[in-house]
Amino acid sequence: MNFLEEIARRRTFGIISHPDAGKTTLTEKLLLFGGAIQEAGAVKNNKIKKSATSDFMEIEKQRGISVATSVLAFNYKGIKINILDTPGHKDFAEDTFRTLTAVDSVIVVVDVAKGVEMQTEKLVEVCRMRKIPIIVFINKLDREGKDGFDLLDEIEQKLKLKVVPLSFPIGMGYDFKGIYNIWDKKLNLFSGDAKQTVSEGVEFTNIDNPELDKIIGGKWANNLREELELIEEVYPKFDNEAYLNSELQPVFFGSALNNFGVKELLDCFVQIAPPPQPKMSSTRLVDSKEKKFTGFVFKIHANMDPKHRDRLAFVKIVSGIFKRNTNYLHVKMGKKMKFSSPNAFFAEKKEIVDESFPGDIVGLHDTGNFKIGDTLTEGEVLEFKGIPSFSPEHFRYVNNADPMKSKQLAKGLNQLMDEGVAQLFTLDINGRKVIGTVGALQFEVIQYRLEHEYGAKCSYENLNVHKACWVEPEDDNSYEFKEFKRVKQRYMAKDKKGQLVFLADSAFTIQMTQEKYKSVKLHFVSEFK
Ligand code: G4P
């Protein structure tokens, strides 16, 4: 297979949902279709349960397992599918945002009974902003839930999407009869015990065929006919271009647990989802078909073994072929590096590979050279954009609790921040360090890891900060900007990249500040230009 064929057959995507909607179950069923795993339950072990809020030992365990499930790759109908795992736990939302910079499309799972939930809204908003193509899978049709049309409305309104149903359920819960696939005009009948078997649907091109009445009963047949008519009237026709441009989102119904509607989703996905896409860099747009290798780090995973402070940097290949034992430029460090044992991922295994193609993810062993967002090239000086930090939700001062170990603390904090566990801000006025996290859980994780991996101890002190605002003055030398910095000097800090940040104590302060200093813009994201 040549280079262009290798690119054309790759699909790299993420599954996102509110916890418990069925992301893990769906992932597992997709892997079963690819023959990549033998039994259900293999992916399940990777779940960070909701109960983890106080149980960070559990998280330590999960970190180990989740190296293996960070990327789940399998082949289906000649297509190489890479699923990038995104943690469902809200305290790890930042991880998910970063993973979204490495996907070419997403599948959003919605629970039929719960409808659109908060976490889904946030994640879909990020996808919309980045124009990532989205397919929606409405799950748990074997249970009682909301009416199909009501759900489509809810998805349009809350997620601000333009939906096109490509399948539609017949009944629901106790009365769930099956699904009519508008996409390939097939009828799939549901029987609850067919859990792991894959049944081909009955071809039913003409919905007026009286056979339908015999199969599902006259009442359901008529119902379905009316609903399909309504769909034709109300929703636009599916258009692949519009989906790829993120202007239209196909919706499928099914039950992941019962493996129902999953094959239909996958069959459509491999036909319509985009192959590796071009990516914007600091200097130009890089196309996947370019011969020279480029890639960027979107995730760093610390090793579980504290004796070897070895980390795995996950690199998404944007263009060219990544080759083992070849010199590449680490752009930020201006240093050439080569990798003797790059890992590729297949199902839940990782193995050393000689070559990887655009769309693929390679895991590179790292002793502290990589930060999230770093770019590797064959020599060209460019950096990929699009891995911003979002304002954390929780802030605390971090203090050294063991004066003999201040070096270890600094190193540990530095490396954990590189991994993206949390964000570190240094106050201008006194140099004190402030840690900002998305969830309260990370504070425990940091304390635990500093002690176990770096031999350092830290304590925290409360600090009243509502949001970190990245500051963009219209004019660096203006009187207004100088005045702003003088008046707010107690709240001014630098982030890890040295960017100026205003740590605002309330939403009201932000509003007042913006009104008073009109030429100073405040952003909740670190990348705003
Ligand atoms: P998540 O990764 O999005 O958090 O969700 P996960 O797949 O773990 O699913 C959450 C719960 O919903 C699981 O039950 C799972 O079995 C169930 N589930 C997933 N798909 C379906 C479906 O199509 N129908 C029904 N009825 N249930 C579904 P659990 O009891 O929390 O976990 P477990 O005890 O089964 O492991």
CSV table of C-alpha atoms and ligand atoms in Angstrom, one decimal, residues 17-26 44 47 49 139-143 254-258, ligand 1:
chain,number,residue,atom,x,y,z
A,17,SER,CA,-20.3,11.9,26.5
A,18,HIS,CA,-21.4,12.8,30.0
A,19,PRO,CA,-20.3,10.0,32.4
A,20,ASP,CA,-22.6,6.9,32.3
A,21,ALA,CA,-24.1,7.6,28.9
A,22,GLY,CA,-22.4,4.6,27.5
A,23,LYS,CA,-19.0,5.7,26.0
A,24,THR,CA,-17.1,2.7,27.4
A,25,THR,CA,-19.7,0.2,26.3
A,26,LEU,CA,-19.9,1.7,22.8
A,44,LYS,CA,-14.4,-1.4,31.0
A,47,LYS,CA,-13.2,3.5,33.8
A,49,LYS,CA,-15.7,5.7,38.4
A,139,ASN,CA,-28.0,5.2,23.4
A,140,LYS,CA,-30.0,2.9,25.7
A,141,LEU,CA,-33.1,2.6,23.5
A,142,ASP,CA,-33.9,-0.7,25.4
A,143,ARG,CA,-34.9,1.6,28.3
A,254,GLY,CA,-29.3,2.2,19.3
A,255,SER,CA,-28.3,0.3,22.4
A,256,ALA,CA,-24.6,-0.1,22.9
A,257,LEU,CA,-25.1,-2.7,25.7
A,258,ASN,CA,-27.2,-4.8,23.4
B,1,G4P,P1,-19.5,5.8,30.3
B,1,G4P,O1,-18.3,5.2,29.8
B,1,G4P,O2,-20.1,6.8,29.3
B,1,G4P,O3,-19.4,6.4,31.7
B,1,G4P,O4,-20.7,4.7,30.4
B,1,G4P,P2,-20.6,3.1,30.4
B,1,G4P,O5,-20.3,2.6,29.1
B,1,G4P,O6,-19.8,2.6,31.5
B,1,G4P,O7,-22.1,2.8,30.7
B,1,G4P,C1,-22.8,3.3,31.9
B,1,G4P,C2,-23.8,2.3,32.4
B,1,G4P,O8,-24.8,2.2,31.4
B,1,G4P,C3,-23.3,0.9,32.5
B,1,G4P,O9,-24.0,0.3,33.6
B,1,G4P,C4,-23.7,0.2,31.2
B,1,G4P,O10,-23.8,-1.2,31.3
B,1,G4P,C5,-25.0,0.9,30.9
B,1,G4P,N1,-25.3,0.9,29.5
B,1,G4P,C6,-24.5,1.2,28.4
B,1,G4P,N2,-25.2,1.1,27.3
B,1,G4P,C7,-26.5,0.7,27.6
B,1,G4P,C8,-27.6,0.4,26.8
B,1,G4P,O11,-27.6,0.4,25.6
B,1,G4P,N3,-28.7,0.0,27.5
B,1,G4P,C9,-28.7,-0.1,28.9
B,1,G4P,N4,-29.9,-0.5,29.5
B,1,G4P,N5,-27.7,0.2,29.6
B,1,G4P,C10,-26.5,0.6,29.0
B,1,G4P,P3,-23.5,0.2,35.1
B,1,G4P,O12,-24.5,-0.6,35.8
B,1,G4P,O13,-23.1,1.5,35.6
B,1,G4P,O14,-22.1,-0.5,34.9
B,1,G4P,P4,-21.8,-2.1,34.8
B,1,G4P,O15,-22.2,-2.6,36.2
B,1,G4P,O16,-22.7,-2.6,33.7
B,1,G4P,O17,-20.4,-2.1,34.5
